[in-house]
XYZ file of C-alpha atoms in Angstrom:
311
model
C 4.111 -3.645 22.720
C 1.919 -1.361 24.870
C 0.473 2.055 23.690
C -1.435 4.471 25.290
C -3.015 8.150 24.342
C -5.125 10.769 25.610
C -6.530 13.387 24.037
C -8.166 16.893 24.883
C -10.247 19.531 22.870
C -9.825 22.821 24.232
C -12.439 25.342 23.658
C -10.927 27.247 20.938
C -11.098 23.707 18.126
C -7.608 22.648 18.942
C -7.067 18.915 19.670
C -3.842 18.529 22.541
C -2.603 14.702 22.397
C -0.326 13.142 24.913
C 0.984 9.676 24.107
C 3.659 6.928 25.525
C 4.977 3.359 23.957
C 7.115 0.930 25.145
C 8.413 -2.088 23.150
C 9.772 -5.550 24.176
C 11.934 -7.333 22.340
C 13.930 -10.523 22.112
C 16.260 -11.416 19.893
C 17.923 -14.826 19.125
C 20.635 -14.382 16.546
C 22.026 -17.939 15.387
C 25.294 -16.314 13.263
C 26.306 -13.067 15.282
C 28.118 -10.803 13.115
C 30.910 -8.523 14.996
C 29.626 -6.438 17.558
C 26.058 -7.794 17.184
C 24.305 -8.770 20.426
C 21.408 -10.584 21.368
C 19.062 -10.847 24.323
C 15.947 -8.271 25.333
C 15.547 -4.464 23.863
C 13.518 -2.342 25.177
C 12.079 0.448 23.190
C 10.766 3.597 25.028
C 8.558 6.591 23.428
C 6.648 9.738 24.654
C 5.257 12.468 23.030
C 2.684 15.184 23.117
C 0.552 16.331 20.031
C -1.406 19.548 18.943
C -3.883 19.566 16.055
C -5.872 22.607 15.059
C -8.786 21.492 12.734
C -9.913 24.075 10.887
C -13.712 23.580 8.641
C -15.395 26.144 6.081
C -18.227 25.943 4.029
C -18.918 28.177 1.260
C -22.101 29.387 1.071
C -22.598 29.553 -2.770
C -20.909 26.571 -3.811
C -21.380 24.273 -0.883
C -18.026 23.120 -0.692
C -16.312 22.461 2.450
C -12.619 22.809 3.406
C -10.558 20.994 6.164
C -7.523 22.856 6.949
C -5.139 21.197 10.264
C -1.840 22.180 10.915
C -0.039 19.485 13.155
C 3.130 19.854 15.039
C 4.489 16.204 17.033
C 7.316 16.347 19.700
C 8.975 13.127 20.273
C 11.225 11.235 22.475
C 12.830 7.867 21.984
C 15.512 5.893 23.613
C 15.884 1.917 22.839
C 19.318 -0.087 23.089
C 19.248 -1.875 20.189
C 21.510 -0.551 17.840
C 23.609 -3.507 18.012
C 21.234 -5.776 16.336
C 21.913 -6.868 12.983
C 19.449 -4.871 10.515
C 17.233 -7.267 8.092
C 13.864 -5.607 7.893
C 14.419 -1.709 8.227
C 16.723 -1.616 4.980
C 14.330 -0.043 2.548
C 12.877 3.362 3.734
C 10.072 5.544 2.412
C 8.710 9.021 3.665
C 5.372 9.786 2.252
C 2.109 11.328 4.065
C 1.223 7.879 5.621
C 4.170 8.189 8.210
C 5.009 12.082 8.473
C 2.966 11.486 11.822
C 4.534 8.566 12.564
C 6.859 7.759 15.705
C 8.874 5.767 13.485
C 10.076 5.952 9.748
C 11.259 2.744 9.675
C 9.378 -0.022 7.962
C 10.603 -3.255 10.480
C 11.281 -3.316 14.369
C 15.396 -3.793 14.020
C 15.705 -0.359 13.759
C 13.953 2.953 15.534
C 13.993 6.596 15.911
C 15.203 7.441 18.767
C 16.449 11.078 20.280
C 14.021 14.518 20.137
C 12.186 14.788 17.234
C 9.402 17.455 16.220
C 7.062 16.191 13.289
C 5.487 19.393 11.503
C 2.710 19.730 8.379
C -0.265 20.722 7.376
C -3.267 19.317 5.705
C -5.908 21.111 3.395
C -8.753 18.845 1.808
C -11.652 21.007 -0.438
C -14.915 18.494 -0.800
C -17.391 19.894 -3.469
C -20.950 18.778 -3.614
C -20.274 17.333 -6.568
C -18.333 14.523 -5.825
C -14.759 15.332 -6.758
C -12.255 16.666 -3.682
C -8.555 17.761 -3.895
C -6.173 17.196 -1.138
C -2.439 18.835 0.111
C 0.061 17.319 2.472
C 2.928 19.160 3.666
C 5.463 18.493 5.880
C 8.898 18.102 7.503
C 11.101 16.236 10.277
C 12.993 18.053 12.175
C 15.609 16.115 14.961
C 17.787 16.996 18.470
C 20.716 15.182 16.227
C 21.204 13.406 13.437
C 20.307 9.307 12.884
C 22.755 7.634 10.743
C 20.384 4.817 10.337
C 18.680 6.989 7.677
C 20.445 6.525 4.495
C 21.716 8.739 1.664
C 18.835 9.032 -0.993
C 16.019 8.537 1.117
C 15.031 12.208 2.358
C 15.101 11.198 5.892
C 19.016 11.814 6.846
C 20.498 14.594 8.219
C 19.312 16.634 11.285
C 16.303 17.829 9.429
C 14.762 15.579 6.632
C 13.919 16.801 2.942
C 10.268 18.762 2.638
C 7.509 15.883 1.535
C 4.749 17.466 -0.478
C 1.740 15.494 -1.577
C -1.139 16.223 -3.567
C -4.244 14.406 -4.962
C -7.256 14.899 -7.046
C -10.143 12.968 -7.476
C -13.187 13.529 -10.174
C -16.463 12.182 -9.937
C -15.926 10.733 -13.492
C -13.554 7.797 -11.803
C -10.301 10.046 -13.036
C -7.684 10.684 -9.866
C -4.397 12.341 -10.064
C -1.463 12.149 -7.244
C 1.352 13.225 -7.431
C 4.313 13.382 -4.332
C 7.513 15.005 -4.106
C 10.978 15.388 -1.637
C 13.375 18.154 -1.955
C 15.892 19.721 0.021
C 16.017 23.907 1.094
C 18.255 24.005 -2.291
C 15.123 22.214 -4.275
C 17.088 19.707 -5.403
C 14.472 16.573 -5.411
C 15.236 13.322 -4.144
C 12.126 11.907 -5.200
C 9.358 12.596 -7.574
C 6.510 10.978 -8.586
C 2.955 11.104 -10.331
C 0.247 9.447 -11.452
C -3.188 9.538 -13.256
C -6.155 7.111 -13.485
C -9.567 6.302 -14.399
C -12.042 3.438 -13.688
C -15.190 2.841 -14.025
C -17.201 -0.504 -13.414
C -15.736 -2.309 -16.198
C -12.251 -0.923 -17.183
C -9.184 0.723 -15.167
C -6.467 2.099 -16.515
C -3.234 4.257 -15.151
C -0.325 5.422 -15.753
C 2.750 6.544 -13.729
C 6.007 8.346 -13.624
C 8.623 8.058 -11.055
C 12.032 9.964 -10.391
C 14.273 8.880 -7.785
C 17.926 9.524 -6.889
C 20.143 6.290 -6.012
C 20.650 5.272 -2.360
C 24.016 2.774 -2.331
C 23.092 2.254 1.396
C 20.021 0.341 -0.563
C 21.850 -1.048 -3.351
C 19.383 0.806 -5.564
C 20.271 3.042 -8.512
C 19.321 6.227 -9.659
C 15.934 5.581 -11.858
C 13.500 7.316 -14.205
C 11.033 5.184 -14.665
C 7.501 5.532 -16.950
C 4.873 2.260 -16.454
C 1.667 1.778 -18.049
C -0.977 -0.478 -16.673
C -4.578 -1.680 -17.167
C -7.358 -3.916 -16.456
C -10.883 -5.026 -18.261
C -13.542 -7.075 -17.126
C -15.066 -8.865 -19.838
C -17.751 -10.286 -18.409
C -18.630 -11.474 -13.893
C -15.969 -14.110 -14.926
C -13.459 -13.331 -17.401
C -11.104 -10.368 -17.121
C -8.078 -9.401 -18.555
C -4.736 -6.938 -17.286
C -1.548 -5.713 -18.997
C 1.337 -4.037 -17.832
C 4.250 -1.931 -19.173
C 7.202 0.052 -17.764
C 10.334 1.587 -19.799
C 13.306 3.115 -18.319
C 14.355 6.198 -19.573
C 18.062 6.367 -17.620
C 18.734 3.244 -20.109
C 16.358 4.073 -23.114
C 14.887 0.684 -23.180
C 11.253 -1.011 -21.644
C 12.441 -3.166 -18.782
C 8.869 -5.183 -18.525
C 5.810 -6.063 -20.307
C 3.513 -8.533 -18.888
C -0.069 -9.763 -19.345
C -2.494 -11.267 -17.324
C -6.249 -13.590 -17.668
C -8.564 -13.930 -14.603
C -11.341 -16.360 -14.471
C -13.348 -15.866 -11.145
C -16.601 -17.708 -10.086
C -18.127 -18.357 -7.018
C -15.917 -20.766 -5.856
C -12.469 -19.912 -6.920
C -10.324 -17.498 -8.791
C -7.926 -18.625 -11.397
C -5.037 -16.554 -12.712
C -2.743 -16.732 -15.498
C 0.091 -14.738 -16.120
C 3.005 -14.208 -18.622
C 5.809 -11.484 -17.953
C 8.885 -10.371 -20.136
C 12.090 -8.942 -18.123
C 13.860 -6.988 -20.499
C 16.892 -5.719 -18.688
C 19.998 -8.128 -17.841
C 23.003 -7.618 -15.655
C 26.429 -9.532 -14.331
C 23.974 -11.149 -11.875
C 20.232 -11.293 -13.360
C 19.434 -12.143 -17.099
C 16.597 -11.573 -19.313
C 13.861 -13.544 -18.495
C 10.218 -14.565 -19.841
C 7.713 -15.970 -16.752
C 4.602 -17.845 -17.057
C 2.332 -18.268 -13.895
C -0.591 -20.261 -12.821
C -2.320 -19.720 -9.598
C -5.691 -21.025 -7.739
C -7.667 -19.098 -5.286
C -10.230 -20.647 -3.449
C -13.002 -18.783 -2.305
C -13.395 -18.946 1.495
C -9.563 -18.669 2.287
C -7.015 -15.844 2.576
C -7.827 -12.275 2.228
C -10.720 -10.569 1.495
C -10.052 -8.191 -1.887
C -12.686 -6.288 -1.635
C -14.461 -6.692 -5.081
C -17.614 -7.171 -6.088
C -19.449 -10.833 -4.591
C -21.091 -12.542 -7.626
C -24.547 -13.202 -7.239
C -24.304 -17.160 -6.622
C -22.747 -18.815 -3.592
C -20.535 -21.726 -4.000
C -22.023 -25.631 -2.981
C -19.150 -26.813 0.005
């Protein structure tokens, strides 16, 4: 994959982007399905960008305000629609990819044709310490991509309008909440959710609306989870989780969790109810261990205890 971009800042604030990508692919497919090919795909992208960052600060208060409207023109052409499609099955359209030259979450599948992302952005920062924060935006395309499934807000020649919002306290308490709909405001998706933290506990809680996608094999769902964390002490802390499904009127999981962590590993345990049972997939109660030694995989970003472990 090679990527390149240049941008410019005119005199008047506004930020002109021109861009270009090109993919290489190759593909060796073991069990060809009918009219599934294999070999090299090439991928192909260019596209020019404007951004008009906007800033005020008001003199009273002190608070600032970002406002930038952003309006993408793209252009794709790739040749692999024949390959079979095993990682670009589940799709999701939030802020994080309304500026994206692709909506799809593998490689087997890309947009491809003209394509104009549009939206705007608005972030107020008080003195304070707590902000709030808009994202809107749409897709419009040259024609439609049947790639894009039924019930994910991304088919059709122009995709549903994505609106997200967020606010965050300086008390630890954040709200976000996200939403697609059509120019009929019917929703395909809605979603919210609130928490709080602070240096010992964490708590949240969440609803989530979403209409079915067979393409996806998922059903519509209505969904309302609980969740939560305390730290007892640098070592010991404990989580629990709940979600209930209003569609069926019933919880569909509960599960609980211990944590000890010292300097030189992390040990988890875990114990999980599945409430909900089908033709294929019973009720089922898990228990988990699992070791974590310090030094290997990821960092997770919390807190380093004081002590360093003897290798």
């Amino acid at each position: 994959r090679a990527d390149w971009r240049n941008s410019t800042t005119w005199s008047n604030g506004m930020v002109f982007s021109t861009m270009a990508g090109a993919d290489l692919d190759y593909y060796a497919i073991s069990d060809k399905g009918l009219n599934e090919e294999e070999g090299l795909f090439l991928t192909g992208t260019l596209g020019a960008e404007l951004r008009w960052p906007l800033i005020r600060r008001e003199q009273i208060s002190g608070a600032t305000h970002l406002l930038e409207p952003v309006v993408q023109v793209l252009y794709t052409d790739s040749n692999r629609g024949t390959l079979p499609n095993e990682d670009s099955v589940l799709l999701e359209f939030d802020e994080g990819n309304l500026w994206s030259d692709s909506r799809f979450a593998g490689s087997d599948r890309v947009e491809t044709g003209w394509r104009s992302n549009i939206g705007v952005s608005w972030t107020r920062r008080a003195p304070e310490g707590w902000s709030v924060s808009l994202v809107a935006g749409r897709i419009y395309r040259e024609q439609e991509n049947t790639a894009f499934t039924l019930g994910s807000g991304l088919e059709g020649s122009s995709s549903d309008w994505l609106i997200a919002g967020q606010v965050q306290l300086n008390n630890g308490l954040t709200f976000s909440t996200r939403a697609l709909f059509d120019d009929h405001l019917e929703f395909s998706r809605n979603e919210a959710r609130i928490s709080w933290q602070n240096d010992r506990l964490s708590i949240g809680s969440s609803y989530l609306w979403i209409e079915d996608a067979p393409a996806e094999n998922r059903p519509q769902a209505s969904e309302w989870a609980l969740s939560g964390r305390f730290k007892f002490n640098d070592n010991w802390s404990g989580s629990a989780d709940w979600r209930y499904d209003f569609i069926n009127d019933r919880a569909t999981r509960i599960g609980m969790g211990l944590e000890y962590k010292n300097e030189c590993a992390t040990v988890s345990f875990t114990a999980s109810r599945r409430f909900t049972s089908n033709d294929l997939l019973k009720a089922t109660t898990d228990f988990g261990v699992a070791v974590e030694l310090a030094g290997f995989g990821a960092n997770t970003g919390r807190r380093a205890l004081a002590r360093q472990c003897n290798r």
